[in-house]
Short mmCIF file of C-alpha atoms in Angstrom, two decimals:
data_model
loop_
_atom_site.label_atom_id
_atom_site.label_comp_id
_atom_site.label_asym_id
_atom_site.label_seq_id
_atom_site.Cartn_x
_atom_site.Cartn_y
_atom_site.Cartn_z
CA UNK M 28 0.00 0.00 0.00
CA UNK M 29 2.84 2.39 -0.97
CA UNK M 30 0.60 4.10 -3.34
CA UNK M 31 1.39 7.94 -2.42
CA UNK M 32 -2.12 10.03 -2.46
CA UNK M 33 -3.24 8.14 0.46
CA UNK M 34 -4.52 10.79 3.09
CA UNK M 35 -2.23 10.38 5.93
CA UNK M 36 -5.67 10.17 8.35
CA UNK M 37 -7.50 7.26 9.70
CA UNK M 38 -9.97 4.48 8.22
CA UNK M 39 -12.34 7.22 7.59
CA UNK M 40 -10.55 8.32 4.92
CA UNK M 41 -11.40 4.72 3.19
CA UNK M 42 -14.92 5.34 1.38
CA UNK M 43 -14.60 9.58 1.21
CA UNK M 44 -10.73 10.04 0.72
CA UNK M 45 -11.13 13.84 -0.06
CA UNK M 46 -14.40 14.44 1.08
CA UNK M 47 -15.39 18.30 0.52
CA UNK M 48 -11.87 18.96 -1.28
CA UNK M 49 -13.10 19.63 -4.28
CA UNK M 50 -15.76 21.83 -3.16
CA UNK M 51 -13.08 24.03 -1.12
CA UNK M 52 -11.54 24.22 -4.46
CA UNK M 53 -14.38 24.96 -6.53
CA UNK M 54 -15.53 27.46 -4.19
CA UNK M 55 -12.38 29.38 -4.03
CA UNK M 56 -11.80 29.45 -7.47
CA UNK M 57 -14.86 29.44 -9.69
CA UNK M 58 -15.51 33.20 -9.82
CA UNK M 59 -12.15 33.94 -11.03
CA UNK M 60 -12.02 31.35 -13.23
CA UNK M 61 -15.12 32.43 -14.82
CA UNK M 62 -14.05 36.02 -15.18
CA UNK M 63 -10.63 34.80 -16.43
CA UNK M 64 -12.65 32.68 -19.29
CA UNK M 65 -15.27 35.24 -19.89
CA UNK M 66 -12.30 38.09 -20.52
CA UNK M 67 -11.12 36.27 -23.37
CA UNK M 68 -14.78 34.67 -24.76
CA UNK M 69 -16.43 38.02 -24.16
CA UNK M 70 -19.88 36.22 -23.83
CA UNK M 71 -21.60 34.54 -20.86
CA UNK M 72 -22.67 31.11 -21.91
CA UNK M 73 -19.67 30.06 -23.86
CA UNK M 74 -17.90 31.33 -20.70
CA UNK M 75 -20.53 29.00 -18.70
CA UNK M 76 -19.64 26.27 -20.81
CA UNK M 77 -15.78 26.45 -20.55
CA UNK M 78 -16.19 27.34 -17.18
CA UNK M 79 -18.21 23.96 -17.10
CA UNK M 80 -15.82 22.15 -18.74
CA UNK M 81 -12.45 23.00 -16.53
CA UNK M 82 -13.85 21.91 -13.80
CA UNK M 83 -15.38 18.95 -14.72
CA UNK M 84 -11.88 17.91 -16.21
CA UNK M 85 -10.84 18.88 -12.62
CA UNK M 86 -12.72 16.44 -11.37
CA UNK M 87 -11.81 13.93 -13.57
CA UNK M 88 -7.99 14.62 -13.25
CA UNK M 89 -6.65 16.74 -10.60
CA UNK M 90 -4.58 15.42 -8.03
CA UNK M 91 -6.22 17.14 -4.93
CA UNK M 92 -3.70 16.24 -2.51
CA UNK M 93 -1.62 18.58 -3.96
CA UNK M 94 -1.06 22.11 -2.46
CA UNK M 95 -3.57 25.09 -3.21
CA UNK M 96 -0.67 26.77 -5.27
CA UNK M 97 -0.24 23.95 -7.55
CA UNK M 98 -3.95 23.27 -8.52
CA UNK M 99 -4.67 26.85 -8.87
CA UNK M 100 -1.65 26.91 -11.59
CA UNK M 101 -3.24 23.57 -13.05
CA UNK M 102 -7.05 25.42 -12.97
CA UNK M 103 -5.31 28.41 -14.79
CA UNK M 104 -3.44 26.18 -17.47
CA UNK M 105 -6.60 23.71 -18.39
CA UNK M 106 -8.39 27.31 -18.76
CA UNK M 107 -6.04 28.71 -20.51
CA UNK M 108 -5.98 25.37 -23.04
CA UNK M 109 -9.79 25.36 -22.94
CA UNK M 110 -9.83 28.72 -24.38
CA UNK M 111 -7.19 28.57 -26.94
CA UNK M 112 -9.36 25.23 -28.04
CA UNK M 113 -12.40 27.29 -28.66
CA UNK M 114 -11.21 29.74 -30.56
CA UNK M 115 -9.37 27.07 -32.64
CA UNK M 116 -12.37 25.07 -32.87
CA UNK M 117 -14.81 27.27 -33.31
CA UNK M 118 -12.93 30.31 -35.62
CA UNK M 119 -10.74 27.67 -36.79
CA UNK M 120 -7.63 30.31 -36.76
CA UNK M 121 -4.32 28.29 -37.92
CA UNK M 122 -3.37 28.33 -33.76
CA UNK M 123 -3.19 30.43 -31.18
CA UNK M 124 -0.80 29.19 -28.35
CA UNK M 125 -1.99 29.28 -24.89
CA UNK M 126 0.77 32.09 -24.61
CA UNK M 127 -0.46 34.04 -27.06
CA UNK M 128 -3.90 33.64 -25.67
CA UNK M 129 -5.45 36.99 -24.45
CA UNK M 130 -1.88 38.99 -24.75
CA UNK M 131 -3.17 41.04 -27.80
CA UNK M 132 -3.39 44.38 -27.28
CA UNK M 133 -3.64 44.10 -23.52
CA UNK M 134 -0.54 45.95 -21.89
CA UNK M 135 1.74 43.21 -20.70
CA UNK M 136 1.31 43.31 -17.02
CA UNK M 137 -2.20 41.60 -17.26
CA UNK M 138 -0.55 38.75 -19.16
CA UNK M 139 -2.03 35.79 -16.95
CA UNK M 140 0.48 34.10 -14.63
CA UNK M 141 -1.23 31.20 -11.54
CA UNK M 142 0.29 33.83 -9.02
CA UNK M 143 -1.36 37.60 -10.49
CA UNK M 144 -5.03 35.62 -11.01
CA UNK M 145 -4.74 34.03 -7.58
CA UNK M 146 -5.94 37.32 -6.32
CA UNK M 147 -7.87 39.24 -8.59
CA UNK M 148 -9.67 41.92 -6.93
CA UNK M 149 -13.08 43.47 -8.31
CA UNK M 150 -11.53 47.20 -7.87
CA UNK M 151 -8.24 46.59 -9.61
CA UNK M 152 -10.13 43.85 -12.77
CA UNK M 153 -12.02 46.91 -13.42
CA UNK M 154 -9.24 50.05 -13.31
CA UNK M 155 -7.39 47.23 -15.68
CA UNK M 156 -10.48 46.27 -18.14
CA UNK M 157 -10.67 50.41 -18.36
CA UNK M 158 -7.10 50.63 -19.33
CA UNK M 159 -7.29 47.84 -22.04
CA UNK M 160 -10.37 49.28 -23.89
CA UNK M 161 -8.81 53.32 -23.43
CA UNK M 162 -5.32 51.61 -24.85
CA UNK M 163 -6.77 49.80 -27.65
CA UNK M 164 -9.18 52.88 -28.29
CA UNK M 165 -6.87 55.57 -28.21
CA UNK M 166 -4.64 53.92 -30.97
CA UNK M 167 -7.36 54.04 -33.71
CA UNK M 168 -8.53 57.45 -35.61
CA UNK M 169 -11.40 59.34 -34.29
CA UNK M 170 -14.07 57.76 -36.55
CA UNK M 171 -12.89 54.16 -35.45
CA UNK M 172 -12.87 55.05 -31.58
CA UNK M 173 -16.06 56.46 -31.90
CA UNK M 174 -17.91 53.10 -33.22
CA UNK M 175 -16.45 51.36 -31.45
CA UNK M 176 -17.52 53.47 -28.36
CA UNK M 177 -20.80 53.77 -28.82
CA UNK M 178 -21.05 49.99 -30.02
CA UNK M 179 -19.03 48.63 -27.51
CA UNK M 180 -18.87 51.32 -24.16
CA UNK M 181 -22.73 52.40 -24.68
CA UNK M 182 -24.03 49.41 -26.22
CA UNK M 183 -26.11 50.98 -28.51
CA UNK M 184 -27.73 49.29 -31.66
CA UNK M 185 -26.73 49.73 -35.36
CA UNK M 186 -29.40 51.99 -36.18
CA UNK M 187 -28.72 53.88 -32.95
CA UNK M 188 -25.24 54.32 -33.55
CA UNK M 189 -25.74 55.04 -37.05
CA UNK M 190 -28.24 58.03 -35.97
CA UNK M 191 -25.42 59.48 -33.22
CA UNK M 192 -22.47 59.46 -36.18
CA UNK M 193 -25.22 61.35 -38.99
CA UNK M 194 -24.50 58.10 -41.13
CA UNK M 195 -26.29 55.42 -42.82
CA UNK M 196 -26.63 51.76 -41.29
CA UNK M 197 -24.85 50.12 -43.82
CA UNK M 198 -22.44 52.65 -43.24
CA UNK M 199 -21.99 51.99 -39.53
CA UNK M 200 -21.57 48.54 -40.24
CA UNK M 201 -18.69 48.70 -42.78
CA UNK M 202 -17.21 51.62 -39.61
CA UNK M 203 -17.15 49.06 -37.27
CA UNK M 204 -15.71 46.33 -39.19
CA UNK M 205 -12.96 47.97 -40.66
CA UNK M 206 -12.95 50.17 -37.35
CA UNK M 207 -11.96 45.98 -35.66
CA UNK M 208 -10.21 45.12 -38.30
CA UNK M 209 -7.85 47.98 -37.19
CA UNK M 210 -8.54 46.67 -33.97
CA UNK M 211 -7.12 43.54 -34.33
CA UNK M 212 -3.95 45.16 -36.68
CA UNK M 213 -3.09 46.77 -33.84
CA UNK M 214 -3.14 44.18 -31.15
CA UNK M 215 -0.91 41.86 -33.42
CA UNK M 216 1.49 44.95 -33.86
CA UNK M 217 1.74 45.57 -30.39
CA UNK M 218 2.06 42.09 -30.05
CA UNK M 219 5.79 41.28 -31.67
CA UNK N 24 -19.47 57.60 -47.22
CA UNK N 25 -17.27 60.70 -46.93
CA UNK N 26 -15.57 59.66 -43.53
CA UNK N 27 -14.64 55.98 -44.95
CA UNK N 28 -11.12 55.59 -46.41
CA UNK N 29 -11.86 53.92 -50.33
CA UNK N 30 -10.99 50.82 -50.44
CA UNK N 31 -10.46 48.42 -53.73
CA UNK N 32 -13.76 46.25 -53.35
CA UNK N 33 -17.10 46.48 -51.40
CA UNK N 34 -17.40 45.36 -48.11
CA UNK N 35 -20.83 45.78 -47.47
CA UNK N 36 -21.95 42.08 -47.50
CA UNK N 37 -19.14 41.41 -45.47
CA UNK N 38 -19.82 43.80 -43.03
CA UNK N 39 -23.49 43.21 -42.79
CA UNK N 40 -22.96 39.21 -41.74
CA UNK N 41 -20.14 40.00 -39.52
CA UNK N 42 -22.63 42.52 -37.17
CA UNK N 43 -24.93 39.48 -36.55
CA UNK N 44 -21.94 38.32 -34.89
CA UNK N 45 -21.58 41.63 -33.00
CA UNK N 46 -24.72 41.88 -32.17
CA UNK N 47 -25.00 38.69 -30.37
CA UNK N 48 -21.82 39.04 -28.70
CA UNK N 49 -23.06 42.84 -27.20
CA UNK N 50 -26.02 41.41 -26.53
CA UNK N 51 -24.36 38.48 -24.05
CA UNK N 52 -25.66 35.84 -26.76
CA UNK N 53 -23.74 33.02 -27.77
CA UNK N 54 -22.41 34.54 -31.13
CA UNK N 55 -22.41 31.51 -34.33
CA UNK N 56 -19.43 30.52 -36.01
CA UNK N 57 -21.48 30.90 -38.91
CA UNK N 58 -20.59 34.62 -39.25
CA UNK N 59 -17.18 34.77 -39.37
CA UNK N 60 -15.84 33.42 -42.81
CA UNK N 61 -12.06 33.55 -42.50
CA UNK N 62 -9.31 33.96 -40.61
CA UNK N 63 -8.93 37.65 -40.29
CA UNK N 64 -13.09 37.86 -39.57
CA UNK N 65 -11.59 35.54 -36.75
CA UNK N 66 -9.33 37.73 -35.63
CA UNK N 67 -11.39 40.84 -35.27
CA UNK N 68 -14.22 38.64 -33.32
CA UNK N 69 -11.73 37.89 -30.98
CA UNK N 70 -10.59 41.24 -30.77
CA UNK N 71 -14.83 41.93 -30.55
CA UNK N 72 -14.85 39.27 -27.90
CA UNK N 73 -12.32 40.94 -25.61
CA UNK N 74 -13.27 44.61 -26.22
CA UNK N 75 -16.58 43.35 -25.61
CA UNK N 76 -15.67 41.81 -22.19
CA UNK N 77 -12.97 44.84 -20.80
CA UNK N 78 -15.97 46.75 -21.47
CA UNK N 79 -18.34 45.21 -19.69
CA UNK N 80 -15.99 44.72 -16.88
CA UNK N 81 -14.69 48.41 -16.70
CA UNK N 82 -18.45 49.56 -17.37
CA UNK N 83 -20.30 47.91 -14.29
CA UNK N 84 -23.98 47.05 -14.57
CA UNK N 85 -23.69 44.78 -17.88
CA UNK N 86 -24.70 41.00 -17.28
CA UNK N 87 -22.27 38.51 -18.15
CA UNK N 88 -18.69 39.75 -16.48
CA UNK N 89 -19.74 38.12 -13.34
CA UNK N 90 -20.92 34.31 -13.09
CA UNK N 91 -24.86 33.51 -13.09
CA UNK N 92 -24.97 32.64 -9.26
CA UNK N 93 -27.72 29.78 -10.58
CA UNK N 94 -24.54 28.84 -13.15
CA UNK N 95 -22.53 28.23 -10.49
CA UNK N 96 -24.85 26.30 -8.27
CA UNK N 97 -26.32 24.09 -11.14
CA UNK N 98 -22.14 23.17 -11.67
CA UNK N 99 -21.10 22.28 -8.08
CA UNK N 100 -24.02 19.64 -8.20
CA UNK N 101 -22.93 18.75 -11.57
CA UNK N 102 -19.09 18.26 -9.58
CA UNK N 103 -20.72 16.80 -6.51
CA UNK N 104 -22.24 13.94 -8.62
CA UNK N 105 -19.12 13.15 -10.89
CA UNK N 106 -16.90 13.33 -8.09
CA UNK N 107 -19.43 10.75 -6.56
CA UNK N 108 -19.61 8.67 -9.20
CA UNK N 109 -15.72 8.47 -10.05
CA UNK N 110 -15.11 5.98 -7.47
CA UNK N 111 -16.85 3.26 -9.41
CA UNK N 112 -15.26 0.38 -11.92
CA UNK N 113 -16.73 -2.11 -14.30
CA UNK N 114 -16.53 -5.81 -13.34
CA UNK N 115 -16.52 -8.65 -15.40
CA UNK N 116 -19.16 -11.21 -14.21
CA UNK N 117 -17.37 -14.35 -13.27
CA UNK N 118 -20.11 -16.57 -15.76
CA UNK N 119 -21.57 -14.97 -18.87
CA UNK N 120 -24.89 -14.66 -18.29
CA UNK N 121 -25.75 -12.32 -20.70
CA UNK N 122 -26.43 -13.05 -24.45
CA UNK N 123 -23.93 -11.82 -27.18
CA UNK N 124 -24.22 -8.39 -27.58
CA UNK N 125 -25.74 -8.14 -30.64
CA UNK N 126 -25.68 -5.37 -33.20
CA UNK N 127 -29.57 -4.10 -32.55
CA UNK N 128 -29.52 -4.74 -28.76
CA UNK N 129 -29.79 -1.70 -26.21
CA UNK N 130 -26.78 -0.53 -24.93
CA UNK N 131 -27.91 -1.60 -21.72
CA UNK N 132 -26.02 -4.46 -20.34
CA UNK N 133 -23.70 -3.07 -18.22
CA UNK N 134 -22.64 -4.10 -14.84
CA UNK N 135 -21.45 -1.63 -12.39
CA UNK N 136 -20.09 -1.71 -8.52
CA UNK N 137 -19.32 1.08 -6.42
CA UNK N 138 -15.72 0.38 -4.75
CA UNK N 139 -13.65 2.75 -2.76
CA UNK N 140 -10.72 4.48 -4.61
CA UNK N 141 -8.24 2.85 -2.10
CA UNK N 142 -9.51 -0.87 -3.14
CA UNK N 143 -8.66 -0.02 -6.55
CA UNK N 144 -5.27 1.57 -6.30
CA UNK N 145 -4.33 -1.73 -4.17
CA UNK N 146 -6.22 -3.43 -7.03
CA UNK N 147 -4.24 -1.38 -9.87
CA UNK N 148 -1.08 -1.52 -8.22
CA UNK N 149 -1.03 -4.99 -8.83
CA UNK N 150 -1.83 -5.48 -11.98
CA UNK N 151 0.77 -2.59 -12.86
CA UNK N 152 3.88 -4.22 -12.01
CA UNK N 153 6.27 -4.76 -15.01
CA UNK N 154 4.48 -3.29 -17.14
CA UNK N 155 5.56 -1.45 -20.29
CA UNK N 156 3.47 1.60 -21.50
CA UNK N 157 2.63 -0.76 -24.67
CA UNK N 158 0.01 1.40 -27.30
CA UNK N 159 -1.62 -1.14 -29.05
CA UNK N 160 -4.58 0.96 -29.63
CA UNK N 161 -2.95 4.24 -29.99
CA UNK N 162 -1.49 2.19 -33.28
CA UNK N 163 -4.63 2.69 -35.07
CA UNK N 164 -4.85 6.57 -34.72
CA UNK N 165 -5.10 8.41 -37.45
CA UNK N 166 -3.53 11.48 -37.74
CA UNK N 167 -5.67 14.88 -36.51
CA UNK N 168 -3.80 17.66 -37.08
CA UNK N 169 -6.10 19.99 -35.90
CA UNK N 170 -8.74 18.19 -33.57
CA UNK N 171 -6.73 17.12 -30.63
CA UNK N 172 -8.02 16.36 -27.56
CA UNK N 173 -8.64 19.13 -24.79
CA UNK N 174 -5.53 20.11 -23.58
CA UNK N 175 -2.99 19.80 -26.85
CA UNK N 176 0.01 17.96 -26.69
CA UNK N 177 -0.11 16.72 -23.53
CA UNK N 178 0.12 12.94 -22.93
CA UNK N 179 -3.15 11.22 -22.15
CA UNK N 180 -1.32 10.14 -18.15
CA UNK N 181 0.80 12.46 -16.83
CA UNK N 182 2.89 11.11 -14.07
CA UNK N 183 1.96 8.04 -12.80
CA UNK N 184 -0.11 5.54 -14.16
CA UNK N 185 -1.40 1.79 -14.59
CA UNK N 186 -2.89 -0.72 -17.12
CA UNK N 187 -6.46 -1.31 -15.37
CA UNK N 188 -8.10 -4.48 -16.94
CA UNK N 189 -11.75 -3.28 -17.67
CA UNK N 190 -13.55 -6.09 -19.88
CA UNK N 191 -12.21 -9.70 -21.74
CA UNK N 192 -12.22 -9.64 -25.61
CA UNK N 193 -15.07 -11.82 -26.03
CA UNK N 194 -17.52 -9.83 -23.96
CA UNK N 195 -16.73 -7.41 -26.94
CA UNK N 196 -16.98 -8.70 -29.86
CA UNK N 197 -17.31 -6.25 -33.30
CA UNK N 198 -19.47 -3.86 -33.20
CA UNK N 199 -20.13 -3.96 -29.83
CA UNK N 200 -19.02 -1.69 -27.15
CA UNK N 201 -18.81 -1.76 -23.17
CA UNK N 202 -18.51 0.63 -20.62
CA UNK N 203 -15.55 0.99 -17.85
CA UNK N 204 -14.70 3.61 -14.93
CA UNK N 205 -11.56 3.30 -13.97
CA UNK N 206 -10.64 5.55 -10.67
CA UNK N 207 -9.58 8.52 -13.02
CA UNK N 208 -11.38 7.74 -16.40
CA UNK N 209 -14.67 6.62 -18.01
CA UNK N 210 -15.02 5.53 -21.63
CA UNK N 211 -16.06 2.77 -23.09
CA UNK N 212 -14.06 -0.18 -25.09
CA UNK N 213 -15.37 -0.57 -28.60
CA UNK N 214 -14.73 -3.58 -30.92
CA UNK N 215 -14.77 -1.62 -34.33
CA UNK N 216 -14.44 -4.14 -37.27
CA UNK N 217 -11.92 -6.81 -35.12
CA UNK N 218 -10.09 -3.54 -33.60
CA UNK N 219 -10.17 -3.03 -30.17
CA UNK N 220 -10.01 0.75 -28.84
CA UNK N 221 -10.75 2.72 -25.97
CA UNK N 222 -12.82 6.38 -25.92
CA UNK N 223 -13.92 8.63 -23.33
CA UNK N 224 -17.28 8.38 -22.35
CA UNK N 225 -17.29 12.58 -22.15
CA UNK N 226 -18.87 14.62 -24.41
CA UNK N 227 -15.78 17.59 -25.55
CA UNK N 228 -18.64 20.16 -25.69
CA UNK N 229 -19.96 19.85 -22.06
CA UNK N 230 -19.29 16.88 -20.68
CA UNK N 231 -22.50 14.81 -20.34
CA UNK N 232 -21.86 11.14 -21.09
CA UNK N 233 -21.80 9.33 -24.22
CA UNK N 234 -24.13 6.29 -25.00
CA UNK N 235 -22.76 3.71 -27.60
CA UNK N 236 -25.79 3.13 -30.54
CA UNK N 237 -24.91 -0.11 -32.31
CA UNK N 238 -27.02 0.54 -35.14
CA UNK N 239 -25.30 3.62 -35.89
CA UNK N 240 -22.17 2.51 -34.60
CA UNK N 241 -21.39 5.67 -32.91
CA UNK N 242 -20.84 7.45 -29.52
CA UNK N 243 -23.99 10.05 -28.79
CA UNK N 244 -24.33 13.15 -26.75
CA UNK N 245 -27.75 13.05 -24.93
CA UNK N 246 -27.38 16.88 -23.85
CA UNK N 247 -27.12 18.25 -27.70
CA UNK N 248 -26.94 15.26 -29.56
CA UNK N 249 -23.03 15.24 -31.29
CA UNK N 250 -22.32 12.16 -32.62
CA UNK N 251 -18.32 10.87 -32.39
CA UNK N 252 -17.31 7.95 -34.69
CA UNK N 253 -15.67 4.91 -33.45
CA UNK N 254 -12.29 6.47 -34.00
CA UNK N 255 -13.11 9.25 -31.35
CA UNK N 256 -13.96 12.01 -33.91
CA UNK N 257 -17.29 14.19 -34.59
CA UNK N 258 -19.21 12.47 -37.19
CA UNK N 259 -22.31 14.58 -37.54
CA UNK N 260 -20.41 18.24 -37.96
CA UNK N 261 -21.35 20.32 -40.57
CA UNK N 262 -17.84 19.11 -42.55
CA UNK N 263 -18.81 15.70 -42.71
CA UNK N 264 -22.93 16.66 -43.30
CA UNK N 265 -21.60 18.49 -47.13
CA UNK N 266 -19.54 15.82 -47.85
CA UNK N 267 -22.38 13.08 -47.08
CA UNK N 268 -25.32 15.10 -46.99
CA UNK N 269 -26.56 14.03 -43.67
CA UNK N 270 -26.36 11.93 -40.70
CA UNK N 271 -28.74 9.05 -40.20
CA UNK N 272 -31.93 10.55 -38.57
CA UNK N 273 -30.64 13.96 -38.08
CA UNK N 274 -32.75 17.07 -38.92
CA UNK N 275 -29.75 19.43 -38.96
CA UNK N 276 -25.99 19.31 -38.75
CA UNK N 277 -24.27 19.32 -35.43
CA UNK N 278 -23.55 23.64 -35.53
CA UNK N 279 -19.96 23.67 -34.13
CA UNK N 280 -16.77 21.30 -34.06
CA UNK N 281 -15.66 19.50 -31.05
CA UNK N 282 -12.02 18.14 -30.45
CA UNK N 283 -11.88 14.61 -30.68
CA UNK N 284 -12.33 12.22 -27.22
CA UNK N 285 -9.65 11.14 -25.52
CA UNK N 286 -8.02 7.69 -26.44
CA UNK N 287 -6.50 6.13 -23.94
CA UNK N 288 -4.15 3.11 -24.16
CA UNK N 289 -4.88 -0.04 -24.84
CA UNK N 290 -3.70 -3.86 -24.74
CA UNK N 291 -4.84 -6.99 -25.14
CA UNK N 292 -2.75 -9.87 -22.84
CA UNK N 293 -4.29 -13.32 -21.70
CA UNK N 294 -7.84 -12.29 -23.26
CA UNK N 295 -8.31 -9.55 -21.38
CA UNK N 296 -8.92 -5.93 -22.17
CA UNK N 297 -6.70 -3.44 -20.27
CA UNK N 298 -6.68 0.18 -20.61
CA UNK N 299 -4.04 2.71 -19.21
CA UNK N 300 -5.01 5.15 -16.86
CA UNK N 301 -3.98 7.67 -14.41
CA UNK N 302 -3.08 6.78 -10.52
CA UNK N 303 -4.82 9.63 -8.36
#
């Protein structure tokens, strides 16, 4: 019986051998995994069903007798792998490595490590989302910014939007995707 | 059109199916797949995707940024069952009682005890010793460049593991398929055409479990109703549906792809199925 996860306690540790550990986890970690999924996704129920399916896998597959650090770095990397999967899958881009995953145009201190999402804090997620959207916004010319604004920041409609700029729908629409197409242009460049 | 730059062709279409995928995204819908036609449409979406989330985040009062409290309830009981249910292995029954499995019969005949996870890593540890990490079954994969299973490169056991014996060879014969739980993995062991493989029993979308359907020879999601092929692969995505036009019953084609299931090791020693899986 030299088999190693063995809890160290009694024979009550013979029918339950981790009983509530993965509930501790769960608990502790499945708001910030969530936001961490839903960051990148940008949409609730694909974030559900990520969300779903890390932990799930957790169950399946995590060593719980391992320390808190270690399966929070293991949470972060099987989200990190779920997410890269999906937009593989369902975008079916060439590949996007786990590293590359979320870096974008995001300034390189959010870049996720185990340790900075250990502790994510509602005050600081939100001074940082601000900075993203102002540093990707501020890079693009004044008509861009401003479709993106009042698409994105206001959440208005087409026809809304359209009415705010003095411009047709069709016209907002063809703003807005060349207004991401710059978008995405510039997170690559500020990528390399 | 006097504050666009020109540009060498129209855009309009373009642009016009690429806002139904904005709109569902700012609307916290699940956006389609369907509108986003190439690579750099994939791009911008998931440069949409996380403008769409920062915004929402550094904008408070928008749904979505924060988990469904009902979400995350309806998952721990989701967890609380699995984690339940993990403890569980298939036994062989000692005389064969049951009749052949034949190709039409109901993928019913499965035999299942509860034991603790300590009486099977005694159990495993056993039948582990001297063992090489043989891959019979992995012999028969064909290549998937893109479709991998959850998690890349990765090898299907990391760290330590064991060969678990989970059926004999003639309680499978072709076309027939039967279940196992080992401590750290469920799947089933099919007999496709004289080849013996194992799959997971998880569905890669959201993880409800797989029933075999002899007729159709295939592994099928109840929850939304993919269908993966005996090699572990989506058979009823919208790739395969041009190419054949359809999928048995099905009304429509299975909207999205999935990765492909995990395929665990297998061998085949003394008439007996074993399967390598992880020690937890």
């Amino acid at each position: 019986m030299a088999t190693s996860p063995d809890p160290p306690s009694g024979p009550a540790a013979d029918t339950a051998p981790s009983p509530g550990r993965f509930e501790e986890i769960y608990d502790a970690h499945v708001v910030p995994i969530y936001r961490f999924i839903y960051a990148r996704v940008g949409n609730a129920p694909d974030a559900e069903d990520l969300t779903a399916q890390v932990f799930m896998r957790a169950v399946e597959q995590l060593d719980t007798t391992r320390d808190m650090g270690q399966i929070v770095s293991w949470l972060y990397r099987v989200s990190q792998n779920a997410i890269a999967d999906y937009w593989r899958a369902f975008y079916r881009l060439p590949v996007i490595g786990a590293d590359q995953m979320g870096a974008g145009w995001e300034p390189a201190d959010t870049a996720m490590t185990a340790s900075s999402a250990e502790q994510p804090s509602p005050t600081t997620g939100g001074e940082r989302a601000k900075k993203q959207v102002d540093s990707l916004l501020r890079r693009l010319p004044a008509n861009y910014r401003r479709v993106l604004e009042l698409r994105f920041i206001q959440r208005l409609t087409v026809a809304e939007t359209a009415d705010q700029m003095g411009i047709t729908r069709g016209n907002a629409k063809v703003l807005q995707y060349r207004a991401l197409r710059k978008a995405a242009l510039v997170g690559e460049a500020a990528d390399g | 059109m006097a504050d666009l730059p020109r540009e060498p062709f129209d855009e309009t279409d373009d642009a016009e199916r690429f806002d139904n995928y904005l709109d569902a995204l700012i609307s916290g819908e699940r956006p389609s797949p369907d509108d986003v036609a190439s690579g750099e449409e994939a791009s911008m979406a998931r440069t949409a995707a996380e403008l769409a989330a920062a915004a929402s985040v550094a904008h408070a009062g928008v749904q979505g940024a924060d988990p469904d409290p009902a979400f995350v309830e309806q998952l721990r009981l989701r967890m609380r069952q699995a984690d339940a249910g993990i403890a569980s292995v298939q036994v062989q029954l000692p005389v064969h009682t049951k009749p052949a499995i034949s190709p039409t019969s109901a993928p019913t005949d499965v035999t299942r005890i509860r034991i603790s996870r300590r009486a099977l890593l005694q159990a495993g540890a056993g039948a582990a010793v001297g063992l090489a990490a043989g891959t019979l079954g992995l012999a028969a994969l064909r290549p998937t460049p893109t479709q991998r299973p959850l998690g890349g490169d990765a090898p299907l056991v990391k760290g330590q593991g064991f060969w678990q014996s989970v059926a004999s060879v003639a309680a499978v014969p072709p076309g027939s398929a039967v279940r196992f739980t080992t401590a750290s993995f469920a799947g089933y062991v099919v007999n496709d055409a004289g080849q013996i493989r194992a799959l997971s029993s998880v569905c890669t979308h959201m993880g409800c479990t797989l029933y075999f359907r002899p007729d159709w020879k295939d592994l099928r999601c109840p929850c939304h109703g993919a269908s993966f092929d005996l090699q572990g692969q989506l058979a009823n995505g919208r790739d395969t549906w041009k190419q054949t036009g359809g999928y048995f019953g099905d009304a429509t084609a299975y909207p999205v792809s999935l990765p492909a299931l995990v395929r665990p090791s297998v061998k085949i020693e003394n008439g007996q199925i074993y399967v390598w899986t992880a020690q937890i």
